[in-house]
Short mmCIF file of C-alpha atoms and ligand atoms in Angstrom, two decimals:
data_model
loop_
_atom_site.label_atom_id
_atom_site.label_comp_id
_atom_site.label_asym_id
_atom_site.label_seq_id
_atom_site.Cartn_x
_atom_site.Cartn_y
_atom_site.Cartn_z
CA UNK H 28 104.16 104.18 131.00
CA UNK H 29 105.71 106.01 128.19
CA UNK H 30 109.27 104.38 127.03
CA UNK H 31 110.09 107.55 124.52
CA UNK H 32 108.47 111.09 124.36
CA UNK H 33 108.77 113.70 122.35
CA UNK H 34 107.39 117.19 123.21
CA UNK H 35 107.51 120.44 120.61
CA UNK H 36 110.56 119.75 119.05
CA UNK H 37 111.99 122.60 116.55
CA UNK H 38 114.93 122.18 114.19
CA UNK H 39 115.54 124.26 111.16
CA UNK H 40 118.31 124.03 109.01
CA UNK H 41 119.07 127.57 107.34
CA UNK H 42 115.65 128.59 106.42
CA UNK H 43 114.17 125.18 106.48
CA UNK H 44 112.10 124.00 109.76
CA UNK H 45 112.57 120.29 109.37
CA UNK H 46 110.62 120.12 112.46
CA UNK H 47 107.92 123.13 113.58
CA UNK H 48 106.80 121.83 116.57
CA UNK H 49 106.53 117.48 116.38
CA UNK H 50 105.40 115.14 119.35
CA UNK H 51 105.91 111.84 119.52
CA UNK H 52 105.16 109.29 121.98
CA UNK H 53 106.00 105.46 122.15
CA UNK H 54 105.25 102.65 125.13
CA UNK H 55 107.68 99.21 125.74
CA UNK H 56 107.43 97.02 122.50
CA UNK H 57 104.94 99.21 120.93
CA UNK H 58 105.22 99.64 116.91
CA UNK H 59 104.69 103.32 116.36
CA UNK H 60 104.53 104.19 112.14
CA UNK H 61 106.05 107.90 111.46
CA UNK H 62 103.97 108.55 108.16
CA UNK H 63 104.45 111.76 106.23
CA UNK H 64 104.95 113.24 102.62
CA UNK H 65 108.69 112.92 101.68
CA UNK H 66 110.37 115.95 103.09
CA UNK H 67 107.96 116.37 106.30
CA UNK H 68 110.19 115.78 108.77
CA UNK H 69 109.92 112.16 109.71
CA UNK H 70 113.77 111.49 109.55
CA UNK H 71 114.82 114.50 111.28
CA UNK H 72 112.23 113.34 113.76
CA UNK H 73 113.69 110.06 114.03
CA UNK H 74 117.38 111.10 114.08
CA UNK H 75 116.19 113.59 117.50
CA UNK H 76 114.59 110.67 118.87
CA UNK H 77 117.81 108.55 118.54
CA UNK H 78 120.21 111.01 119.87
CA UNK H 79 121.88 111.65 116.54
CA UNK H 80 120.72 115.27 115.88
CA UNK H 81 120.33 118.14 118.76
CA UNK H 82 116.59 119.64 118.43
CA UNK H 83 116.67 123.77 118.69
CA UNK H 84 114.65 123.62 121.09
CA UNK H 85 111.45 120.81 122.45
CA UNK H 86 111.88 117.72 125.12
CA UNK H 87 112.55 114.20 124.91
CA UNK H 88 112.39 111.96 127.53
CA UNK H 89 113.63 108.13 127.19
CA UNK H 90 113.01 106.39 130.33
CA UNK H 91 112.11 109.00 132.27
CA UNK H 92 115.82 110.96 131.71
CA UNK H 93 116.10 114.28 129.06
CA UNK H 94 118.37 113.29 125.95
CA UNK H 95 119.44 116.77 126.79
CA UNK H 96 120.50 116.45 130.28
CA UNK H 97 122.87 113.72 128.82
CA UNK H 98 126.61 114.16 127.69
CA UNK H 99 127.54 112.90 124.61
CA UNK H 100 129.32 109.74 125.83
CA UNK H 101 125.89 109.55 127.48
CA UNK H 102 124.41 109.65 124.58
CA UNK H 103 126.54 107.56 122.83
CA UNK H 104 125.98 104.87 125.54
CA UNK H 105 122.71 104.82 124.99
CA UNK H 106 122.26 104.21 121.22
CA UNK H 107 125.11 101.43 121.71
CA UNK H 108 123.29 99.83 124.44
CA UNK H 109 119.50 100.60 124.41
CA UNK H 110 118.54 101.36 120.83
CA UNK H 111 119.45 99.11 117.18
CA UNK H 112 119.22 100.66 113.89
CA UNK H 113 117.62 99.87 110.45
CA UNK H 114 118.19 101.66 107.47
CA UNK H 115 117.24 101.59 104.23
CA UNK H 116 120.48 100.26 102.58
CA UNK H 117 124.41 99.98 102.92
CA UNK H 118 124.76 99.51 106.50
CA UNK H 119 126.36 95.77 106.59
CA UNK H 120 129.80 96.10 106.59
CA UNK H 121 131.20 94.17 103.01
CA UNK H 122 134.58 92.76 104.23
CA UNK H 123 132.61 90.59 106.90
CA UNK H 124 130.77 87.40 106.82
CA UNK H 125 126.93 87.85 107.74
CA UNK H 126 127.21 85.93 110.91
CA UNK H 127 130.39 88.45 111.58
CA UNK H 128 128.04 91.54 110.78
CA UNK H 129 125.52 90.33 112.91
CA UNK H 130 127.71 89.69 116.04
CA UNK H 131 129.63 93.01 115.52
CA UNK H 132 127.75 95.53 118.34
CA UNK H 133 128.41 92.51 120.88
CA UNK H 134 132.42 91.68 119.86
CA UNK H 135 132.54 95.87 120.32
CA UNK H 136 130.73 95.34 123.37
CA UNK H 137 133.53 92.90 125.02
CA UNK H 138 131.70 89.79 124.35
CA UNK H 139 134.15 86.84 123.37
CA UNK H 140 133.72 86.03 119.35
CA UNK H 141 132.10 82.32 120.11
CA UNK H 142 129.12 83.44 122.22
CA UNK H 143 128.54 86.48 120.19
CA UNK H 144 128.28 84.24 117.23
CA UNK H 145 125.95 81.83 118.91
CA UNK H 146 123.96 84.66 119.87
CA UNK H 147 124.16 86.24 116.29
CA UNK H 148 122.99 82.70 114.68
CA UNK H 149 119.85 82.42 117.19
CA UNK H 150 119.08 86.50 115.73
CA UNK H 151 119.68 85.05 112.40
CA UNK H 152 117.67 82.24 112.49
CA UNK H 153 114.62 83.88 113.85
CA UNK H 154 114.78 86.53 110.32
CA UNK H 155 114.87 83.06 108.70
CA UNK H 156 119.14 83.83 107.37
CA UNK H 157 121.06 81.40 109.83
CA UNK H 158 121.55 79.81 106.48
CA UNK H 159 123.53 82.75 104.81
CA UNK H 160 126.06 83.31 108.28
CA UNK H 161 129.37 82.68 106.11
CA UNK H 162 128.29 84.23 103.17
CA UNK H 163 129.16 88.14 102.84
CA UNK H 164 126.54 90.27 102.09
CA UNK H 165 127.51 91.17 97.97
CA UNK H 166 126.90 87.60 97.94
CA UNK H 167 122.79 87.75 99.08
CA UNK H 168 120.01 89.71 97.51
CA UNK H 169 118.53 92.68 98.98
CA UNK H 170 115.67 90.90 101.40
CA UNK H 171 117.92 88.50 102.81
CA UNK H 172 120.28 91.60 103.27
CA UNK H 173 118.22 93.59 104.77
CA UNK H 174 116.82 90.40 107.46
CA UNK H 175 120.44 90.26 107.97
CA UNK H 176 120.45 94.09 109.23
CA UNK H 177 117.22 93.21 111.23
CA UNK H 178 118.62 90.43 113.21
CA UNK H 179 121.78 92.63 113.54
CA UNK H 180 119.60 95.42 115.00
CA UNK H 181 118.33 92.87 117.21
CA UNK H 182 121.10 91.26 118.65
CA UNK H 183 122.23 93.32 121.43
CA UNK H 184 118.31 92.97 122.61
CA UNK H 185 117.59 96.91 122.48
CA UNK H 186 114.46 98.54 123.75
CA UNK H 187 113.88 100.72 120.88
CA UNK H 188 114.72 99.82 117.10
CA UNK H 189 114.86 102.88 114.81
CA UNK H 190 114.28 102.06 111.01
CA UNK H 191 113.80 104.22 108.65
CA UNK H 192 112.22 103.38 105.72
CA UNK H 193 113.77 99.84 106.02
CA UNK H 194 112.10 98.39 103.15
CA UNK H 195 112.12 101.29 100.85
CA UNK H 196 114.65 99.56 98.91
CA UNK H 197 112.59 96.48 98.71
CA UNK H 198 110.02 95.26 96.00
CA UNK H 199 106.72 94.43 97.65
CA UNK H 200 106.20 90.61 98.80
CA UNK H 201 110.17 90.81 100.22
CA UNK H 202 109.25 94.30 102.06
CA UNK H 203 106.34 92.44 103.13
CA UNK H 204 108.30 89.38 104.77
CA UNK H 205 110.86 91.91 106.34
CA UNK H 206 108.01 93.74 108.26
CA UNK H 207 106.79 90.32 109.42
CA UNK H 208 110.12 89.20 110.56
CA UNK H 209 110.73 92.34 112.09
CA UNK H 210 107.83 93.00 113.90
CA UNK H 211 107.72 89.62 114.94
CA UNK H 212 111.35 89.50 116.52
CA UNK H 213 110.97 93.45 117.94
CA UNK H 214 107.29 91.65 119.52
CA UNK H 215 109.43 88.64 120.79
CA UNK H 216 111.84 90.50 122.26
CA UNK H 217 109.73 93.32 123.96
CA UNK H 218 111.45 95.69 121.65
CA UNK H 219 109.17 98.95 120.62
CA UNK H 220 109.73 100.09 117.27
CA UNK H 221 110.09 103.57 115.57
CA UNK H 222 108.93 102.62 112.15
CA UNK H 223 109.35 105.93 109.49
CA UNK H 224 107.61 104.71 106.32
CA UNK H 225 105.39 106.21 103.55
CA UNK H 226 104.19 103.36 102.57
CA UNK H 227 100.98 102.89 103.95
CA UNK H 228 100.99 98.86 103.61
CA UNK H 229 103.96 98.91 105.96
CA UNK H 230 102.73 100.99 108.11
CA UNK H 231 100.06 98.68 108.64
CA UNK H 232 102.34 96.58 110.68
CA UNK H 233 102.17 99.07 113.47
CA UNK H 234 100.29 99.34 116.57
CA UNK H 235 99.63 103.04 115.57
CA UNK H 236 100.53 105.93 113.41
CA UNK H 237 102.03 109.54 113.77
CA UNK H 238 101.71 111.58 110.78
CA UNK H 239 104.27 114.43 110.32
CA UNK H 240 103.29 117.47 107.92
CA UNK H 241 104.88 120.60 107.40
CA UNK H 242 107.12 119.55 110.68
CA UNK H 243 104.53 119.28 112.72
CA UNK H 244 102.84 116.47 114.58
CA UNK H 245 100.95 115.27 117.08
CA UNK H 246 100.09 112.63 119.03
CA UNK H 247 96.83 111.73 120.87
CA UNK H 248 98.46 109.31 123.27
CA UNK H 249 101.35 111.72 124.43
CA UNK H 250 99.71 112.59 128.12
CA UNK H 251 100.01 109.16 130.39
P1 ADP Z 319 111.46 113.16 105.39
O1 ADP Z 319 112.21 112.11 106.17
O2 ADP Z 319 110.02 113.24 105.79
O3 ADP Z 319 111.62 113.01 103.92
P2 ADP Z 319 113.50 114.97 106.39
O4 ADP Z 319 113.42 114.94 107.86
O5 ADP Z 319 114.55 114.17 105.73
O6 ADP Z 319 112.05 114.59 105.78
O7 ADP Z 319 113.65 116.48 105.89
C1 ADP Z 319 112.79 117.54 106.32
C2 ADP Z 319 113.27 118.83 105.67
O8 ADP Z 319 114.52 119.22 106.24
C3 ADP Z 319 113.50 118.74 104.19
O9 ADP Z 319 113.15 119.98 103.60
C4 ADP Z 319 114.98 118.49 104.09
O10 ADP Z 319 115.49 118.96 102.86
C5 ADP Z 319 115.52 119.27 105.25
N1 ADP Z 319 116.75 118.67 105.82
C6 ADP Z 319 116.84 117.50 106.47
N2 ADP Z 319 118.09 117.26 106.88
C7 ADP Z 319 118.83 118.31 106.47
C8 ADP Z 319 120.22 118.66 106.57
N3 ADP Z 319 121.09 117.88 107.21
N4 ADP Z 319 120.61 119.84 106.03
C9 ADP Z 319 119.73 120.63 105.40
N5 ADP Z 319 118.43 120.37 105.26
C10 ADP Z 319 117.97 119.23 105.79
P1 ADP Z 320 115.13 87.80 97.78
O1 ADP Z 320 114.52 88.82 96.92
O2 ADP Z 320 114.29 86.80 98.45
O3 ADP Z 320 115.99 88.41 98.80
P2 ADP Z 320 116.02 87.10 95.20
O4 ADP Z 320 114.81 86.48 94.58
O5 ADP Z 320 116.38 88.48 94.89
O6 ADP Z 320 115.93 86.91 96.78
O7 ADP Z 320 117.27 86.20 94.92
C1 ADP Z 320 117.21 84.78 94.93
C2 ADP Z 320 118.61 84.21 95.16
O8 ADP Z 320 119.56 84.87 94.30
C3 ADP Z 320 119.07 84.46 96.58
O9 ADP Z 320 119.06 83.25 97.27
C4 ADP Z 320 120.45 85.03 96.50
O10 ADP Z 320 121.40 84.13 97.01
C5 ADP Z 320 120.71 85.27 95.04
N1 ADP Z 320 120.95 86.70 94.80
C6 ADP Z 320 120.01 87.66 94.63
N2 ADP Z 320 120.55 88.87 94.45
C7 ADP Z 320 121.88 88.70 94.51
C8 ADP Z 320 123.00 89.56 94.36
N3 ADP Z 320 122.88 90.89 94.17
N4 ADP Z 320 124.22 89.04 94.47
C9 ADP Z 320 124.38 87.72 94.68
N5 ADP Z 320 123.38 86.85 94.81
C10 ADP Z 320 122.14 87.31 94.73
#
């Protein structure tokens, strides 16, 4: 069945209609690519499907319960426990060792610093970075970075990792080996993966692709 579904969703902001009417659909460690024109929608769509923004008005279903039927806390359960996040730049935290950023969402989850640590080494070692745990990330370059925000996205074994744009920051062969990583740990882990690119050779590491234009997209595989 569907893991993540998106019916109709509107959201303007003023005048602007980020989103006129976008569907979305995505199955259990399936990599969906959001494509688009920059400014068509795909992060607002993205940020809806997380929980982070409130669409006017549309549906989305994950796991068979209405993101709007949910309290915040709900909400904020959910992205803590279910999803991960990938972003384009600036998300590890600069005071803390790799290994440390990488074990964070389980020591805020209650798990004991030694087996979060383990488990953040076995993340970092399948992005190919268990070398770099002690090092702090103004210390590595911008792929090994960005493998270390993978395996951090990865750690607390989510079913759904949002990243948006995550290589945009990237030159080519390093965006390249982060897909690959990426793909291959979200695969390994049953993970599905929300993948908003416009860069059509990362979106061909995707099962399939959604283009968003104008707001508005659809999505052949929505009715299961
Ligand atoms: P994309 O990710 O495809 O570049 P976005 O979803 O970021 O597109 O933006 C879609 C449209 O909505 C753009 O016109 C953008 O300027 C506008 N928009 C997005 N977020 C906001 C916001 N928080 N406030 C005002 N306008 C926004
Ligand atoms: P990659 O692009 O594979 O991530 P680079 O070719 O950019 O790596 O960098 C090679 C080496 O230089 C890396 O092993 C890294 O330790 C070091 N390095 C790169 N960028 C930085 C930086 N901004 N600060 C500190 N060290 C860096």
């Amino acid at each position: 069945g569907t893991l993540l579904c998106a019916t109709d969703l509107r959201k303007a902001y003023g005048p602007t209609k980020a989103l006129d009417g976008a569907e979305f659909s995505i199955h259990p460690g399936e990599v969906v690519a959001v494509m688009g024109p920059s400014g068509s929608g795909k992060s607002t769509l993205l940020h809806c499907l997380a929980g982070i923004v409130t669409p006017d008005s549309g549906t989305i279903t994950y796991a068979g319960r209405e993101l709007s039927a949910m309290n915040d806390s709900e909400r904020s359960a959910l992205r803590r426990g279910e999803f991960g996040f990938v972003f384009q730049f600036g998300q590890l935290v600069p005071e803390l060792t790799c290994v440390e950023n990488v074990a964070l969402p389980l020591r805020l989850a209650g798990v004991r610093r030694k087996e979060a640590e383990r488990t953040a080494l076995h993340w970092m070692s399948e992005l190919e970075v268990a070398d770099l745990g002690s090092k702090r990330p103004g210390e590595v370059s911008g792929g090994q970075g960005q493998r270390v925000a993978v395996a951090r996205a990865l750690v607390t074994q989510p079913r759904v990792i949002f990243a948006d744009e995550p290589t945009g920051a990237l030159d080519s062969l390093n965006g390249e080996l982060v897909m690959q990583l990426l793909t291959e740990a979200a695969r390994s882990a049953n993970a599905a993966v929300v993948l908003v690119t416009h860069e059509t050779r990362v979106a061909a590491y995707s099962d399939r692709e959604i283009v968003v234009r104008d707001g508005k997209s659809r999505d052949m595989e929505r009715i299961v």
